[in-house]
PDB file of C-alpha atoms in Angstrom:
ATOM      1  CA  UNK A  65     -19.052  -3.850  45.477  1.00 41.00           C
ATOM      2  CA  UNK A  66     -18.100  -6.229  42.969  1.00 51.00           C
ATOM      3  CA  UNK A  67     -15.266  -5.361  40.538  1.00 58.00           C
ATOM      4  CA  UNK A  68     -16.681  -7.718  38.075  1.00 87.00           C
ATOM      5  CA  UNK A  69     -19.911  -6.259  37.478  1.00 96.00           C
ATOM      6  CA  UNK A  70     -20.393  -3.344  35.517  1.00 97.00           C
ATOM      7  CA  UNK A  71     -23.375  -1.398  34.169  1.00 97.00           C
ATOM      8  CA  UNK A  72     -25.111  -1.534  31.174  1.00 98.00           C
ATOM      9  CA  UNK A  73     -28.149   0.391  31.712  1.00 98.00           C
ATOM     10  CA  UNK A  74     -29.853   2.757  34.952  1.00 98.00           C
ATOM     11  CA  UNK A  75     -32.707   4.247  35.210  1.00 97.00           C
ATOM     12  CA  UNK A  76     -35.169   1.958  35.375  1.00 98.00           C
ATOM     13  CA  UNK A  77     -38.184   1.254  37.488  1.00 97.00           C
ATOM     14  CA  UNK A  78     -37.646  -1.991  38.920  1.00 97.00           C
ATOM     15  CA  UNK A  79     -37.112  -4.699  36.293  1.00 98.00           C
ATOM     16  CA  UNK A  80     -36.799  -8.534  36.330  1.00 98.00           C
ATOM     17  CA  UNK A  81     -37.785 -11.409  34.003  1.00 98.00           C
ATOM     18  CA  UNK A  82     -34.544 -10.978  32.213  1.00 98.00           C
ATOM     19  CA  UNK A  83     -34.478 -13.727  29.488  1.00 98.00           C
ATOM     20  CA  UNK A  84     -31.533 -13.965  26.326  1.00 97.00           C
ATOM     21  CA  UNK A  85     -33.620 -13.272  23.148  1.00 96.00           C
ATOM     22  CA  UNK A  86     -32.957 -13.798  19.091  1.00 94.00           C
ATOM     23  CA  UNK A  87     -29.454 -11.603  20.194  1.00 94.00           C
ATOM     24  CA  UNK A  88     -31.271  -9.184  23.174  1.00 96.00           C
ATOM     25  CA  UNK A  89     -31.501  -8.552  26.166  1.00 98.00           C
ATOM     26  CA  UNK A  90     -35.932  -8.723  27.054  1.00 98.00           C
ATOM     27  CA  UNK A  91     -36.945  -8.031  30.637  1.00 98.00           C
ATOM     28  CA  UNK A  92     -39.858  -6.452  32.292  1.00 98.00           C
ATOM     29  CA  UNK A  93     -40.093  -3.055  33.993  1.00 98.00           C
ATOM     30  CA  UNK A  94     -42.749  -3.340  36.978  1.00 96.00           C
ATOM     31  CA  UNK A  95     -42.675   0.443  37.161  1.00 96.00           C
ATOM     32  CA  UNK A  96     -42.774   1.358  34.016  1.00 97.00           C
ATOM     33  CA  UNK A  97     -45.531  -1.209  33.078  1.00 97.00           C
ATOM     34  CA  UNK A  98     -44.222  -2.735  30.085  1.00 98.00           C
ATOM     35  CA  UNK A  99     -41.542  -5.167  28.066  1.00 98.00           C
ATOM     36  CA  UNK A 100     -38.343  -3.881  27.146  1.00 98.00           C
ATOM     37  CA  UNK A 101     -35.301  -4.729  24.951  1.00 98.00           C
ATOM     38  CA  UNK A 102     -31.927  -4.296  25.504  1.00 98.00           C
ATOM     39  CA  UNK A 103     -28.573  -4.585  23.497  1.00 97.00           C
ATOM     40  CA  UNK A 104     -24.928  -5.188  24.003  1.00 96.00           C
ATOM     41  CA  UNK A 105     -24.446  -0.812  22.752  1.00 95.00           C
ATOM     42  CA  UNK A 106     -27.132  -0.610  25.513  1.00 96.00           C
ATOM     43  CA  UNK A 107     -30.025   0.421  23.138  1.00 97.00           C
ATOM     44  CA  UNK A 108     -33.110  -0.158  24.594  1.00 98.00           C
ATOM     45  CA  UNK A 109     -36.970   0.256  23.008  1.00 97.00           C
ATOM     46  CA  UNK A 110     -40.210  -0.671  24.992  1.00 98.00           C
ATOM     47  CA  UNK A 111     -42.720  -3.957  23.130  1.00 98.00           C
ATOM     48  CA  UNK A 112     -45.770  -3.661  24.449  1.00 98.00           C
ATOM     49  CA  UNK A 113     -47.367  -2.100  27.460  1.00 98.00           C
ATOM     50  CA  UNK A 114     -48.742  -4.721  30.117  1.00 98.00           C
ATOM     51  CA  UNK A 115     -51.626  -3.531  32.001  1.00 96.00           C
ATOM     52  CA  UNK A 116     -52.044  -5.168  36.211  1.00 95.00           C
ATOM     53  CA  UNK A 117     -48.006  -4.833  36.170  1.00 95.00           C
ATOM     54  CA  UNK A 118     -45.584  -7.439  33.949  1.00 98.00           C
ATOM     55  CA  UNK A 119     -44.079 -10.154  35.532  1.00 96.00           C
ATOM     56  CA  UNK A 120     -42.687 -13.825  33.830  1.00 97.00           C
ATOM     57  CA  UNK A 121     -41.456 -13.327  30.543  1.00 98.00           C
ATOM     58  CA  UNK A 122     -41.230 -16.346  28.024  1.00 97.00           C
ATOM     59  CA  UNK A 123     -41.477 -17.591  24.542  1.00 98.00           C
ATOM     60  CA  UNK A 124     -43.527 -19.826  21.944  1.00 97.00           C
ATOM     61  CA  UNK A 125     -41.321 -21.919  20.226  1.00 96.00           C
ATOM     62  CA  UNK A 126     -42.678 -20.063  16.649  1.00 96.00           C
ATOM     63  CA  UNK A 127     -40.951 -16.522  19.076  1.00 96.00           C
ATOM     64  CA  UNK A 128     -44.156 -14.981  20.451  1.00 98.00           C
ATOM     65  CA  UNK A 129     -43.512 -13.702  23.252  1.00 98.00           C
ATOM     66  CA  UNK A 130     -45.759 -14.185  26.369  1.00 98.00           C
ATOM     67  CA  UNK A 131     -45.428 -12.233  29.484  1.00 98.00           C
ATOM     68  CA  UNK A 132     -47.859 -12.596  33.343  1.00 98.00           C
ATOM     69  CA  UNK A 133     -49.722  -9.546  34.919  1.00 98.00           C
ATOM     70  CA  UNK A 134     -49.518 -10.057  37.804  1.00 95.00           C
ATOM     71  CA  UNK A 135     -52.733  -8.323  38.859  1.00 94.00           C
ATOM     72  CA  UNK A 136     -54.743  -9.124  36.151  1.00 95.00           C
ATOM     73  CA  UNK A 137     -53.911 -12.898  36.680  1.00 95.00           C
ATOM     74  CA  UNK A 138     -53.388 -13.781  33.639  1.00 97.00           C
ATOM     75  CA  UNK A 139     -50.910 -14.701  30.416  1.00 98.00           C
ATOM     76  CA  UNK A 140     -50.585 -12.500  27.049  1.00 98.00           C
ATOM     77  CA  UNK A 141     -49.536 -13.327  23.877  1.00 98.00           C
ATOM     78  CA  UNK A 142     -47.555 -10.201  22.507  1.00 98.00           C
ATOM     79  CA  UNK A 143     -47.799  -9.290  18.265  1.00 97.00           C
ATOM     80  CA  UNK A 144     -44.599  -7.770  16.384  1.00 95.00           C
ATOM     81  CA  UNK A 145     -46.664  -4.865  16.748  1.00 96.00           C
ATOM     82  CA  UNK A 146     -47.043  -4.885  20.362  1.00 97.00           C
ATOM     83  CA  UNK A 147     -50.429  -5.466  20.260  1.00 98.00           C
ATOM     84  CA  UNK A 148     -51.415  -8.381  23.204  1.00 98.00           C
ATOM     85  CA  UNK A 149     -53.927 -10.897  23.376  1.00 98.00           C
ATOM     86  CA  UNK A 150     -55.379 -12.909  26.513  1.00 97.00           C
ATOM     87  CA  UNK A 151     -53.651 -16.098  25.613  1.00 98.00           C
ATOM     88  CA  UNK A 152     -54.220 -17.552  29.681  1.00 97.00           C
ATOM     89  CA  UNK A 153     -57.095 -17.096  32.368  1.00 96.00           C
ATOM     90  CA  UNK A 154     -55.372 -17.791  35.939  1.00 96.00           C
ATOM     91  CA  UNK A 155     -57.867 -16.078  38.337  1.00 94.00           C
ATOM     92  CA  UNK A 156     -59.287 -19.014  39.241  1.00 93.00           C
ATOM     93  CA  UNK A 157     -55.494 -20.244  40.996  1.00 89.00           C
ATOM     94  CA  UNK A 158     -53.563 -17.410  41.498  1.00 80.00           C
ATOM     95  CA  UNK A 159     -53.171 -15.723  45.000  1.00 83.00           C
ATOM     96  CA  UNK A 160     -51.456 -12.462  45.692  1.00 85.00           C
ATOM     97  CA  UNK A 161     -49.718 -11.979  42.413  1.00 91.00           C
ATOM     98  CA  UNK A 162     -49.079 -13.927  39.296  1.00 94.00           C
ATOM     99  CA  UNK A 163     -45.541 -14.257  38.981  1.00 94.00           C
ATOM    100  CA  UNK A 164     -42.230 -15.948  37.424  1.00 96.00           C
ATOM    101  CA  UNK A 165     -42.908 -17.236  34.160  1.00 98.00           C
ATOM    102  CA  UNK A 166     -40.878 -20.515  32.109  1.00 98.00           C
ATOM    103  CA  UNK A 167     -41.728 -22.013  28.766  1.00 97.00           C
ATOM    104  CA  UNK A 168     -41.093 -25.422  27.504  1.00 96.00           C
ATOM    105  CA  UNK A 169     -39.689 -26.256  24.446  1.00 94.00           C
ATOM    106  CA  UNK A 170     -43.176 -27.211  23.419  1.00 96.00           C
ATOM    107  CA  UNK A 171     -44.732 -24.717  24.225  1.00 97.00           C
ATOM    108  CA  UNK A 172     -46.453 -25.732  27.459  1.00 98.00           C
ATOM    109  CA  UNK A 173     -46.186 -22.727  30.444  1.00 98.00           C
ATOM    110  CA  UNK A 174     -44.925 -22.767  33.618  1.00 98.00           C
ATOM    111  CA  UNK A 175     -46.398 -20.336  36.199  1.00 97.00           C
ATOM    112  CA  UNK A 176     -45.873 -19.200  39.476  1.00 96.00           C
ATOM    113  CA  UNK A 177     -47.731 -16.910  41.991  1.00 93.00           C
ATOM    114  CA  UNK A 178     -46.737 -15.263  44.866  1.00 89.00           C
ATOM    115  CA  UNK A 179     -49.534 -17.054  47.508  1.00 80.00           C
ATOM    116  CA  UNK A 180     -50.384 -14.174  49.522  1.00 75.00           C
ATOM    117  CA  UNK A 181     -50.420 -10.519  48.735  1.00 75.00           C
ATOM    118  CA  UNK A 182     -46.925  -9.251  49.315  1.00 74.00           C
ATOM    119  CA  UNK A 183     -47.323  -5.727  48.218  1.00 70.00           C
ATOM    120  CA  UNK A 184     -49.569  -5.117  50.791  1.00 72.00           C
ATOM    121  CA  UNK A 185     -47.078  -6.417  53.411  1.00 73.00           C
ATOM    122  CA  UNK A 186     -49.214  -9.924  54.568  1.00 73.00           C
ATOM    123  CA  UNK A 187     -47.440 -12.951  56.352  1.00 79.00           C
ATOM    124  CA  UNK A 188     -45.912 -15.671  53.391  1.00 78.00           C
ATOM    125  CA  UNK A 189     -48.511 -18.329  52.576  1.00 84.00           C
ATOM    126  CA  UNK A 190     -47.811 -21.610  50.289  1.00 91.00           C
ATOM    127  CA  UNK A 191     -48.306 -21.123  46.520  1.00 94.00           C
ATOM    128  CA  UNK A 192     -48.347 -23.319  43.485  1.00 95.00           C
ATOM    129  CA  UNK A 193     -47.047 -23.625  40.319  1.00 97.00           C
ATOM    130  CA  UNK A 194     -49.335 -23.745  37.065  1.00 97.00           C
ATOM    131  CA  UNK A 195     -49.444 -25.271  33.976  1.00 98.00           C
ATOM    132  CA  UNK A 196     -50.877 -23.858  31.141  1.00 98.00           C
ATOM    133  CA  UNK A 197     -51.319 -26.064  28.395  1.00 97.00           C
ATOM    134  CA  UNK A 198     -50.670 -24.774  24.196  1.00 95.00           C
ATOM    135  CA  UNK A 199     -54.367 -24.579  24.167  1.00 95.00           C
ATOM    136  CA  UNK A 200     -54.218 -22.125  27.288  1.00 94.00           C
ATOM    137  CA  UNK A 201     -56.013 -24.313  29.828  1.00 96.00           C
ATOM    138  CA  UNK A 202     -54.943 -24.257  33.123  1.00 97.00           C
ATOM    139  CA  UNK A 203     -54.267 -26.408  35.617  1.00 96.00           C
ATOM    140  CA  UNK A 204     -52.309 -26.387  39.463  1.00 96.00           C
ATOM    141  CA  UNK A 205     -49.176 -29.435  39.490  1.00 97.00           C
ATOM    142  CA  UNK A 206     -47.982 -28.553  42.385  1.00 97.00           C
ATOM    143  CA  UNK A 207     -48.177 -27.003  46.271  1.00 95.00           C
ATOM    144  CA  UNK A 208     -46.896 -25.876  49.277  1.00 95.00           C
ATOM    145  CA  UNK A 209     -44.375 -23.778  47.615  1.00 96.00           C
ATOM    146  CA  UNK A 210     -42.900 -20.710  49.314  1.00 94.00           C
ATOM    147  CA  UNK A 211     -43.214 -17.543  47.340  1.00 93.00           C
ATOM    148  CA  UNK A 212     -42.561 -19.446  44.086  1.00 96.00           C
ATOM    149  CA  UNK A 213     -39.799 -16.991  42.314  1.00 96.00           C
ATOM    150  CA  UNK A 214     -37.458 -17.830  39.005  1.00 97.00           C
ATOM    151  CA  UNK A 215     -37.788 -21.352  36.982  1.00 98.00           C
ATOM    152  CA  UNK A 216     -35.122 -23.313  35.167  1.00 97.00           C
ATOM    153  CA  UNK A 217     -35.610 -26.408  32.740  1.00 97.00           C
ATOM    154  CA  UNK A 218     -32.848 -28.251  32.359  1.00 96.00           C
ATOM    155  CA  UNK A 219     -31.050 -29.348  28.926  1.00 91.00           C
ATOM    156  CA  UNK A 220     -32.714 -32.618  28.254  1.00 93.00           C
ATOM    157  CA  UNK A 221     -36.402 -30.831  29.863  1.00 94.00           C
ATOM    158  CA  UNK A 222     -36.521 -33.378  32.696  1.00 95.00           C
ATOM    159  CA  UNK A 223     -36.162 -31.171  35.394  1.00 97.00           C
ATOM    160  CA  UNK A 224     -37.372 -28.174  36.456  1.00 98.00           C
ATOM    161  CA  UNK A 225     -35.352 -25.779  39.337  1.00 98.00           C
ATOM    162  CA  UNK A 226     -37.662 -23.556  41.530  1.00 98.00           C
ATOM    163  CA  UNK A 227     -36.537 -20.736  43.911  1.00 98.00           C
ATOM    164  CA  UNK A 228     -38.567 -20.449  46.260  1.00 97.00           C
ATOM    165  CA  UNK A 229     -37.236 -17.066  47.712  1.00 96.00           C
ATOM    166  CA  UNK A 230     -38.848 -16.869  51.992  1.00 93.00           C
ATOM    167  CA  UNK A 231     -37.789 -20.588  52.042  1.00 95.00           C
ATOM    168  CA  UNK A 232     -33.969 -19.739  51.253  1.00 97.00           C
ATOM    169  CA  UNK A 233     -33.837 -22.755  48.717  1.00 98.00           C
ATOM    170  CA  UNK A 234     -34.264 -23.929  45.201  1.00 98.00           C
ATOM    171  CA  UNK A 235     -36.185 -26.893  44.822  1.00 98.00           C
ATOM    172  CA  UNK A 236     -35.902 -29.626  41.396  1.00 98.00           C
ATOM    173  CA  UNK A 237     -39.616 -30.963  40.184  1.00 98.00           C
ATOM    174  CA  UNK A 238     -38.994 -34.475  37.761  1.00 97.00           C
ATOM    175  CA  UNK A 239     -40.675 -33.296  34.938  1.00 97.00           C
ATOM    176  CA  UNK A 240     -43.599 -35.698  33.125  1.00 96.00           C
ATOM    177  CA  UNK A 241     -43.966 -36.667  29.256  1.00 94.00           C
ATOM    178  CA  UNK A 242     -46.895 -34.541  29.451  1.00 95.00           C
ATOM    179  CA  UNK A 243     -45.222 -31.780  31.365  1.00 96.00           C
ATOM    180  CA  UNK A 244     -46.827 -32.572  34.785  1.00 96.00           C
ATOM    181  CA  UNK A 245     -44.283 -32.452  38.189  1.00 97.00           C
ATOM    182  CA  UNK A 246     -43.755 -35.695  39.654  1.00 96.00           C
ATOM    183  CA  UNK A 247     -41.619 -35.810  43.067  1.00 95.00           C
ATOM    184  CA  UNK A 248     -40.040 -32.712  44.046  1.00 96.00           C
ATOM    185  CA  UNK A 249     -36.777 -33.128  46.209  1.00 97.00           C
ATOM    186  CA  UNK A 250     -34.577 -30.195  47.756  1.00 97.00           C
ATOM    187  CA  UNK A 251     -31.871 -28.661  44.641  1.00 98.00           C
ATOM    188  CA  UNK A 252     -30.321 -26.632  47.515  1.00 98.00           C
ATOM    189  CA  UNK A 253     -30.868 -25.036  50.923  1.00 98.00           C
ATOM    190  CA  UNK A 254     -29.286 -21.414  50.502  1.00 98.00           C
ATOM    191  CA  UNK A 255     -29.487 -19.967  54.321  1.00 97.00           C
ATOM    192  CA  UNK A 256     -29.087 -15.919  54.808  1.00 96.00           C
ATOM    193  CA  UNK A 257     -30.427 -15.707  51.385  1.00 97.00           C
ATOM    194  CA  UNK A 258     -33.753 -14.990  49.115  1.00 97.00           C
ATOM    195  CA  UNK A 259     -33.338 -17.303  45.308  1.00 98.00           C
ATOM    196  CA  UNK A 260     -35.040 -14.642  43.380  1.00 98.00           C
ATOM    197  CA  UNK A 261     -34.427 -15.170  39.115  1.00 98.00           C
ATOM    198  CA  UNK A 262     -32.220 -18.197  38.355  1.00 98.00           C
ATOM    199  CA  UNK A 263     -30.593 -19.547  35.131  1.00 98.00           C
ATOM    200  CA  UNK A 264     -28.953 -23.015  34.665  1.00 98.00           C
ATOM    201  CA  UNK A 265     -25.275 -23.502  33.012  1.00 98.00           C
ATOM    202  CA  UNK A 266     -23.519 -26.075  30.924  1.00 97.00           C
ATOM    203  CA  UNK A 267     -22.232 -27.413  33.964  1.00 97.00           C
ATOM    204  CA  UNK A 268     -25.687 -27.802  35.329  1.00 96.00           C
ATOM    205  CA  UNK A 269     -24.622 -24.678  38.075  1.00 98.00           C
ATOM    206  CA  UNK A 270     -27.446 -22.221  38.947  1.00 98.00           C
ATOM    207  CA  UNK A 271     -27.378 -18.874  38.718  1.00 98.00           C
ATOM    208  CA  UNK A 272     -29.491 -17.028  41.172  1.00 98.00           C
ATOM    209  CA  UNK A 273     -29.802 -13.539  42.242  1.00 98.00           C
ATOM    210  CA  UNK A 274     -30.841 -13.347  46.274  1.00 98.00           C
ATOM    211  CA  UNK A 275     -31.775  -9.757  46.609  1.00 96.00           C
ATOM    212  CA  UNK A 276     -31.955  -9.074  50.560  1.00 92.00           C
ATOM    213  CA  UNK A 277     -28.446 -10.746  50.734  1.00 96.00           C
ATOM    214  CA  UNK A 278     -26.855  -8.508  47.573  1.00 97.00           C
ATOM    215  CA  UNK A 279     -25.312 -11.236  45.252  1.00 98.00           C
ATOM    216  CA  UNK A 280     -25.312 -13.169  42.553  1.00 98.00           C
ATOM    217  CA  UNK A 281     -24.819 -16.878  43.427  1.00 98.00           C
ATOM    218  CA  UNK A 282     -23.165 -19.581  41.104  1.00 98.00           C
ATOM    219  CA  UNK A 283     -24.256 -23.100  43.057  1.00 98.00           C
ATOM    220  CA  UNK A 284     -24.189 -26.737  42.206  1.00 98.00           C
ATOM    221  CA  UNK A 285     -26.702 -28.959  43.354  1.00 98.00           C
ATOM    222  CA  UNK A 286     -26.553 -29.214  47.621  1.00 98.00           C
ATOM    223  CA  UNK A 287     -25.470 -25.951  47.748  1.00 97.00           C
ATOM    224  CA  UNK A 288     -21.850 -25.482  47.568  1.00 98.00           C
ATOM    225  CA  UNK A 289     -21.453 -22.303  46.541  1.00 98.00           C
ATOM    226  CA  UNK A 290     -18.872 -21.792  43.500  1.00 98.00           C
ATOM    227  CA  UNK A 291     -18.783 -18.098  42.653  1.00 97.00           C
ATOM    228  CA  UNK A 292     -20.663 -14.741  43.809  1.00 97.00           C
ATOM    229  CA  UNK A 293     -20.879 -11.478  42.598  1.00 97.00           C
ATOM    230  CA  UNK A 294     -21.630  -9.172  45.472  1.00 97.00           C
ATOM    231  CA  UNK A 295     -24.118  -5.949  44.019  1.00 97.00           C
ATOM    232  CA  UNK A 296     -23.067  -1.770  45.297  1.00 94.00           C
ATOM    233  CA  UNK A 297     -24.595  -1.228  48.816  1.00 93.00           C
ATOM    234  CA  UNK A 298     -28.146  -0.867  49.148  1.00 92.00           C
ATOM    235  CA  UNK A 299     -29.107  -2.473  45.593  1.00 96.00           C
ATOM    236  CA  UNK A 300     -30.818  -5.849  45.585  1.00 97.00           C
ATOM    237  CA  UNK A 301     -29.167  -8.711  43.249  1.00 98.00           C
ATOM    238  CA  UNK A 302     -33.174  -9.638  41.847  1.00 98.00           C
ATOM    239  CA  UNK A 303     -32.677 -11.864  38.446  1.00 98.00           C
ATOM    240  CA  UNK A 304     -30.120 -13.173  35.809  1.00 98.00           C
ATOM    241  CA  UNK A 305     -29.176 -14.525  32.738  1.00 98.00           C
ATOM    242  CA  UNK A 306     -26.878 -15.804  30.693  1.00 98.00           C
ATOM    243  CA  UNK A 307     -26.805 -14.655  27.291  1.00 97.00           C
ATOM    244  CA  UNK A 308     -24.643 -12.901  24.647  1.00 96.00           C
ATOM    245  CA  UNK A 309     -22.543 -13.963  21.491  1.00 94.00           C
ATOM    246  CA  UNK A 310     -21.252 -17.152  23.150  1.00 95.00           C
ATOM    247  CA  UNK A 311     -23.881 -16.845  25.888  1.00 96.00           C
ATOM    248  CA  UNK A 312     -20.820 -16.139  28.665  1.00 97.00           C
ATOM    249  CA  UNK A 313     -21.697 -13.240  29.249  1.00 97.00           C
ATOM    250  CA  UNK A 314     -24.697 -13.145  33.038  1.00 98.00           C
ATOM    251  CA  UNK A 315     -26.822 -10.391  32.877  1.00 98.00           C
ATOM    252  CA  UNK A 316     -27.285  -9.446  36.442  1.00 98.00           C
ATOM    253  CA  UNK A 317     -30.842  -7.558  37.276  1.00 98.00           C
ATOM    254  CA  UNK A 318     -30.024  -4.867  40.210  1.00 98.00           C
ATOM    255  CA  UNK A 319     -32.549  -2.321  41.864  1.00 98.00           C
ATOM    256  CA  UNK A 320     -32.352   0.661  44.490  1.00 97.00           C
ATOM    257  CA  UNK A 321     -34.755   0.108  47.325  1.00 95.00           C
ATOM    258  CA  UNK A 322     -35.879  -1.552  50.154  1.00 92.00           C
ATOM    259  CA  UNK A 323     -38.288  -3.880  51.607  1.00 86.00           C
ATOM    260  CA  UNK A 324     -40.533  -0.710  52.138  1.00 88.00           C
ATOM    261  CA  UNK A 325     -39.948   1.438  49.324  1.00 90.00           C
ATOM    262  CA  UNK A 326     -40.020  -1.481  46.680  1.00 88.00           C
ATOM    263  CA  UNK A 327     -44.342  -1.332  47.106  1.00 84.00           C
ATOM    264  CA  UNK A 328     -44.548   1.910  46.740  1.00 87.00           C
ATOM    265  CA  UNK A 329     -42.917   2.625  43.497  1.00 88.00           C
ATOM    266  CA  UNK A 330     -39.641   3.991  45.412  1.00 93.00           C
ATOM    267  CA  UNK A 331     -36.784   1.944  43.109  1.00 96.00           C
ATOM    268  CA  UNK A 332     -34.068   2.908  40.828  1.00 97.00           C
ATOM    269  CA  UNK A 333     -33.313  -0.878  38.514  1.00 98.00           C
ATOM    270  CA  UNK A 334     -30.543  -1.435  36.669  1.00 98.00           C
ATOM    271  CA  UNK A 335     -29.099  -3.416  34.010  1.00 98.00           C
ATOM    272  CA  UNK A 336     -25.376  -5.092  34.801  1.00 98.00           C
ATOM    273  CA  UNK A 337     -22.928  -7.403  33.372  1.00 97.00           C
ATOM    274  CA  UNK A 338     -20.056 -10.093  33.707  1.00 97.00           C
ATOM    275  CA  UNK A 339     -18.163 -12.030  32.236  1.00 97.00           C
ATOM    276  CA  UNK A 340     -18.143 -15.793  32.826  1.00 97.00           C
ATOM    277  CA  UNK A 341     -16.627 -18.583  32.506  1.00 96.00           C
ATOM    278  CA  UNK A 342     -19.090 -21.557  31.770  1.00 97.00           C
ATOM    279  CA  UNK A 343     -21.772 -20.875  28.942  1.00 97.00           C
ATOM    280  CA  UNK A 344     -25.841 -20.980  29.743  1.00 96.00           C
ATOM    281  CA  UNK A 345     -28.450 -23.683  28.605  1.00 88.00           C
ATOM    282  CA  UNK A 346     -31.094 -22.603  26.191  1.00 71.00           C
ATOM    283  CA  UNK A 347     -32.485 -19.457  25.840  1.00 57.00           C
ATOM    284  CA  UNK A 348     -34.040 -18.843  29.252  1.00 45.00           C
TER     285      UNK A 348
END
């Protein structure tokens, strides 16, 4: 167990999709079925209940939160009272469960989906990325991805990095002026790891959670590991984001669970912290 990690909160179900926004950490809890926030003092509040299991989180340019409903294959907007409005319908494209979300500075939303029934124990199948335009229309913009998961956008908005969990790699795409994706390339091969939630720092390195190897890694393009934070035995290193007042706090979402137990709701989630030297990029 790394001595650099300290616990901010415990007793969650299975937390995911950490996002630093407006001075708080936002995240979803799969098994509580909601969106929550937590401040640096560890005070939590529930923002909204989400039908169909919450997935990825993001924020429109005006600050409106968006959340994925995994089972309803939908994207919802959350108002100030915590009420949900359907923002986009993903059912024509999503397979397995809708999953991660990234919203760019123009309000375009990138959504991944698992591609197969992960919770039902099906064998992995290739999946795709969807682009939700600002008018709510949806189109497929990349395919052949193996469990597309966490995403990060370069500071200049011209490159999108996607974690392919069951391929053990990070894949990068050129982003065109209309938000669609151009050619892809391997950004980092990570044998022995299952990259999940990711974030970028100001030096262009990626922090990632690797659930099945129980570590948060900082990697550069090409796959060199620059730093590693191991979690407690029996925990997954699920996802991470840089935030805090100076952007140098790494919020690490972990879970005490197993591949067999997690689909059955057998999990305890934690949010842990580590101080790092290089600040994050943007509000991811």
